[in-house]
Amino acid sequence: MKKFILISCLILQSNLSFSIPGWIESPVITDNVLRSIYFIDSNTGFVCGSNGSIFKTTDGGNTWLPGNSPGIGNFENIYFIDNQRGLLTTVPMPSEAGYWFVIFLTTNQGSSWVQILQGCNFITDFYIDSSEFFLS
């Protein structure tokens, strides 16, 4: 019996030691897979994922509301260069010519998105400086 109690205490202690101080569990906002999150500041953030899902928070992630989505495909990445301009990319899909993807731009903090690029190449990364986006 003493061994059982000792083993139970060790298991319980080891499970508790993996918690991360300061982290809280957020409520589930969708059944879709979410792939990318980006915060413009400490309060305003976006998350994107499968089935055209985009969500926005204005209270530091306590609540998430559906954002305006261009509604095309599964989204892979979301990045902002400032508090208004951002990029949204679809998941690259294999095709006969390479990988097909779409990139959208917002200039109004995600209120609307405009398709700026569609192609059959593979973009490996975004580079962002204080005024421009660069794709490679």
PDB file of C-alpha atoms in Angstrom:
ATOM      1  CA  MET A   1       0.000   0.000   0.000  1.00  0.00           C
ATOM      2  CA  LYS A   2       2.872   2.372   0.835  1.00  0.00           C
ATOM      3  CA  LYS A   3       4.374   1.746  -2.617  1.00  0.00           C
ATOM      4  CA  PHE A   4       1.034   2.578  -4.274  1.00  0.00           C
ATOM      5  CA  ILE A   5       0.734   5.865  -2.377  1.00  0.00           C
ATOM      6  CA  LEU A   6       4.359   6.776  -3.113  1.00  0.00           C
ATOM      7  CA  ILE A   7       3.983   5.990  -6.823  1.00  0.00           C
ATOM      8  CA  SER A   8       0.692   7.926  -6.977  1.00  0.00           C
ATOM      9  CA  CYS A   9       2.315  10.951  -5.333  1.00  0.00           C
ATOM     10  CA  LEU A  10       5.253  10.841  -7.753  1.00  0.00           C
ATOM     11  CA  ILE A  11       2.938  10.626 -10.769  1.00  0.00           C
ATOM     12  CA  LEU A  12       0.795  13.491  -9.487  1.00  0.00           C
ATOM     13  CA  GLN A  13       3.865  15.611  -8.751  1.00  0.00           C
ATOM     14  CA  SER A  14       5.403  14.940 -12.171  1.00  0.00           C
ATOM     15  CA  ASN A  15       2.148  15.947 -13.915  1.00  0.00           C
ATOM     16  CA  LEU A  16       1.958  19.174 -11.956  1.00  0.00           C
ATOM     17  CA  SER A  17       5.581  20.077 -12.660  1.00  0.00           C
ATOM     18  CA  PHE A  18       4.875  20.444 -16.392  1.00  0.00           C
ATOM     19  CA  SER A  19       2.392  23.300 -15.971  1.00  0.00           C
ATOM     20  CA  ILE A  20       3.595  26.691 -17.169  1.00  0.00           C
ATOM     21  CA  PRO A  21       3.036  29.587 -14.771  1.00  0.00           C
ATOM     22  CA  GLY A  22       0.992  32.444 -16.220  1.00  0.00           C
ATOM     23  CA  TRP A  23      -0.710  30.359 -18.936  1.00  0.00           C
ATOM     24  CA  ILE A  24      -4.456  29.922 -18.894  1.00  0.00           C
ATOM     25  CA  GLU A  25      -6.653  27.678 -20.988  1.00  0.00           C
ATOM     26  CA  SER A  26      -8.631  29.538 -23.626  1.00  0.00           C
ATOM     27  CA  PRO A  27     -12.137  28.443 -24.577  1.00  0.00           C
ATOM     28  CA  VAL A  28     -12.471  26.517 -27.835  1.00  0.00           C
ATOM     29  CA  ILE A  29     -13.432  28.948 -30.604  1.00  0.00           C
ATOM     30  CA  THR A  30     -13.698  26.506 -33.508  1.00  0.00           C
ATOM     31  CA  ASP A  31     -13.381  22.874 -34.496  1.00  0.00           C
ATOM     32  CA  ASN A  32     -11.155  23.951 -37.407  1.00  0.00           C
ATOM     33  CA  VAL A  33      -7.393  23.517 -37.268  1.00  0.00           C
ATOM     34  CA  LEU A  34      -5.739  26.828 -36.340  1.00  0.00           C
ATOM     35  CA  ARG A  35      -2.273  27.290 -37.837  1.00  0.00           C
ATOM     36  CA  SER A  36      -1.012  30.817 -37.209  1.00  0.00           C
ATOM     37  CA  ILE A  37      -1.485  33.554 -34.634  1.00  0.00           C
ATOM     38  CA  TYR A  38      -0.238  37.141 -34.721  1.00  0.00           C
ATOM     39  CA  PHE A  39      -0.724  39.986 -32.241  1.00  0.00           C
ATOM     40  CA  ILE A  40      -0.469  43.579 -33.469  1.00  0.00           C
ATOM     41  CA  ASP A  41      -0.230  44.815 -29.886  1.00  0.00           C
ATOM     42  CA  SER A  42      -0.978  43.430 -26.427  1.00  0.00           C
ATOM     43  CA  ASN A  43      -4.737  43.463 -27.092  1.00  0.00           C
ATOM     44  CA  THR A  44      -5.369  42.991 -30.824  1.00  0.00           C
ATOM     45  CA  GLY A  45      -4.576  39.651 -32.399  1.00  0.00           C
ATOM     46  CA  PHE A  46      -5.600  37.361 -35.231  1.00  0.00           C
ATOM     47  CA  VAL A  47      -5.594  33.605 -35.693  1.00  0.00           C
ATOM     48  CA  CYS A  48      -6.186  31.748 -38.964  1.00  0.00           C
ATOM     49  CA  GLY A  49      -6.634  28.163 -40.039  1.00  0.00           C
ATOM     50  CA  SER A  50      -8.587  25.618 -42.034  1.00  0.00           C
ATOM     51  CA  ASN A  51     -11.844  26.158 -43.918  1.00  0.00           C
ATOM     52  CA  GLY A  52     -11.209  29.892 -44.314  1.00  0.00           C
ATOM     53  CA  SER A  53     -11.273  30.517 -40.572  1.00  0.00           C
ATOM     54  CA  ILE A  54     -10.045  33.833 -39.191  1.00  0.00           C
ATOM     55  CA  PHE A  55     -10.692  35.036 -35.657  1.00  0.00           C
ATOM     56  CA  LYS A  56      -9.855  38.365 -34.037  1.00  0.00           C
ATOM     57  CA  THR A  57      -9.411  39.402 -30.426  1.00  0.00           C
ATOM     58  CA  THR A  58      -9.330  42.950 -29.075  1.00  0.00           C
ATOM     59  CA  ASP A  59      -8.930  42.018 -25.407  1.00  0.00           C
ATOM     60  CA  GLY A  60      -5.629  40.160 -25.364  1.00  0.00           C
ATOM     61  CA  GLY A  61      -7.112  36.783 -26.273  1.00  0.00           C
ATOM     62  CA  ASN A  62      -9.812  36.544 -23.622  1.00  0.00           C
ATOM     63  CA  THR A  63     -12.500  36.462 -26.304  1.00  0.00           C
ATOM     64  CA  TRP A  64     -12.252  35.678 -30.019  1.00  0.00           C
ATOM     65  CA  LEU A  65     -14.814  36.676 -32.648  1.00  0.00           C
ATOM     66  CA  PRO A  66     -14.994  35.526 -36.269  1.00  0.00           C
ATOM     67  CA  GLY A  67     -13.058  37.910 -38.490  1.00  0.00           C
ATOM     68  CA  ASN A  68     -13.704  38.855 -42.091  1.00  0.00           C
ATOM     69  CA  SER A  69     -12.368  36.103 -44.292  1.00  0.00           C
ATOM     70  CA  PRO A  70     -11.764  36.073 -48.029  1.00  0.00           C
ATOM     71  CA  GLY A  71     -13.263  32.592 -47.690  1.00  0.00           C
ATOM     72  CA  ILE A  72     -10.833  30.794 -49.940  1.00  0.00           C
ATOM     73  CA  GLY A  73      -9.068  27.642 -48.826  1.00  0.00           C
ATOM     74  CA  ASN A  74      -7.116  26.741 -45.756  1.00  0.00           C
ATOM     75  CA  PHE A  75      -4.996  29.512 -44.304  1.00  0.00           C
ATOM     76  CA  GLU A  76      -1.403  28.851 -43.286  1.00  0.00           C
ATOM     77  CA  ASN A  77       0.069  32.173 -42.054  1.00  0.00           C
ATOM     78  CA  ILE A  78      -1.008  35.609 -40.921  1.00  0.00           C
ATOM     79  CA  TYR A  79       1.447  38.485 -40.383  1.00  0.00           C
ATOM     80  CA  PHE A  80       1.103  42.239 -39.864  1.00  0.00           C
ATOM     81  CA  ILE A  81       3.663  44.913 -40.684  1.00  0.00           C
ATOM     82  CA  ASP A  82       1.867  47.565 -38.612  1.00  0.00           C
ATOM     83  CA  ASN A  83      -1.534  47.944 -36.969  1.00  0.00           C
ATOM     84  CA  GLN A  84      -3.338  48.117 -40.356  1.00  0.00           C
ATOM     85  CA  ARG A  85      -1.399  46.188 -43.026  1.00  0.00           C
ATOM     86  CA  GLY A  86      -1.185  42.411 -42.971  1.00  0.00           C
ATOM     87  CA  LEU A  87      -0.712  39.333 -45.144  1.00  0.00           C
ATOM     88  CA  LEU A  88      -2.659  36.088 -45.139  1.00  0.00           C
ATOM     89  CA  THR A  89      -1.517  32.995 -47.049  1.00  0.00           C
ATOM     90  CA  THR A  90      -3.234  29.762 -47.960  1.00  0.00           C
ATOM     91  CA  VAL A  91      -1.726  26.358 -47.318  1.00  0.00           C
ATOM     92  CA  PRO A  92       0.421  25.438 -50.356  1.00  0.00           C
ATOM     93  CA  MET A  93      -1.341  22.671 -52.310  1.00  0.00           C
ATOM     94  CA  PRO A  94       0.499  20.350 -54.720  1.00  0.00           C
ATOM     95  CA  SER A  95      -0.329  20.763 -58.400  1.00  0.00           C
ATOM     96  CA  GLU A  96       1.193  19.668 -61.709  1.00  0.00           C
ATOM     97  CA  ALA A  97       3.106  22.955 -61.928  1.00  0.00           C
ATOM     98  CA  GLY A  98       4.391  22.974 -58.368  1.00  0.00           C
ATOM     99  CA  TYR A  99       2.627  24.302 -55.303  1.00  0.00           C
ATOM    100  CA  TRP A 100      -0.502  26.437 -55.669  1.00  0.00           C
ATOM    101  CA  PHE A 101      -1.129  29.174 -53.090  1.00  0.00           C
ATOM    102  CA  VAL A 102      -2.876  32.517 -52.679  1.00  0.00           C
ATOM    103  CA  ILE A 103      -1.718  35.590 -50.741  1.00  0.00           C
ATOM    104  CA  PHE A 104      -4.142  38.239 -49.476  1.00  0.00           C
ATOM    105  CA  LEU A 105      -3.410  41.764 -48.224  1.00  0.00           C
ATOM    106  CA  THR A 106      -5.358  43.882 -45.754  1.00  0.00           C
ATOM    107  CA  THR A 107      -4.811  47.608 -45.286  1.00  0.00           C
ATOM    108  CA  ASN A 108      -7.588  48.041 -42.707  1.00  0.00           C
ATOM    109  CA  GLN A 109      -6.721  45.636 -39.882  1.00  0.00           C
ATOM    110  CA  GLY A 110      -8.509  42.678 -41.437  1.00  0.00           C
ATOM    111  CA  SER A 111     -11.828  44.373 -42.203  1.00  0.00           C
ATOM    112  CA  SER A 112     -11.307  43.306 -45.814  1.00  0.00           C
ATOM    113  CA  TRP A 113      -8.737  41.248 -47.721  1.00  0.00           C
ATOM    114  CA  VAL A 114      -7.620  41.642 -51.352  1.00  0.00           C
ATOM    115  CA  GLN A 115      -5.926  38.858 -53.298  1.00  0.00           C
ATOM    116  CA  ILE A 116      -2.510  40.152 -54.352  1.00  0.00           C
ATOM    117  CA  LEU A 117      -0.798  37.005 -55.571  1.00  0.00           C
ATOM    118  CA  GLN A 118      -1.724  33.551 -56.779  1.00  0.00           C
ATOM    119  CA  GLY A 119       0.868  31.184 -58.023  1.00  0.00           C
ATOM    120  CA  CYS A 120       2.428  27.829 -58.473  1.00  0.00           C
ATOM    121  CA  ASN A 121       5.664  28.392 -56.638  1.00  0.00           C
ATOM    122  CA  PHE A 122       6.594  27.788 -53.085  1.00  0.00           C
ATOM    123  CA  ILE A 123       7.214  30.740 -50.799  1.00  0.00           C
ATOM    124  CA  THR A 124       9.433  29.662 -47.957  1.00  0.00           C
ATOM    125  CA  ASP A 125       9.325  32.788 -45.822  1.00  0.00           C
ATOM    126  CA  PHE A 126       8.165  36.351 -45.291  1.00  0.00           C
ATOM    127  CA  TYR A 127      10.573  39.135 -44.510  1.00  0.00           C
ATOM    128  CA  ILE A 128       9.065  42.215 -42.950  1.00  0.00           C
ATOM    129  CA  ASP A 129      10.723  45.521 -42.270  1.00  0.00           C
ATOM    130  CA  SER A 130       9.183  48.759 -41.038  1.00  0.00           C
ATOM    131  CA  SER A 131       7.481  49.568 -44.327  1.00  0.00           C
ATOM    132  CA  GLU A 132       7.396  46.552 -46.686  1.00  0.00           C
ATOM    133  CA  PHE A 133       6.818  42.832 -47.073  1.00  0.00           C
ATOM    134  CA  PHE A 134       9.319  40.655 -48.895  1.00  0.00           C
ATOM    135  CA  LEU A 135       8.613  37.114 -50.067  1.00  0.00           C
ATOM    136  CA  SER A 136      11.183  34.464 -50.839  1.00  0.00           C
TER     137      SER A 136
END
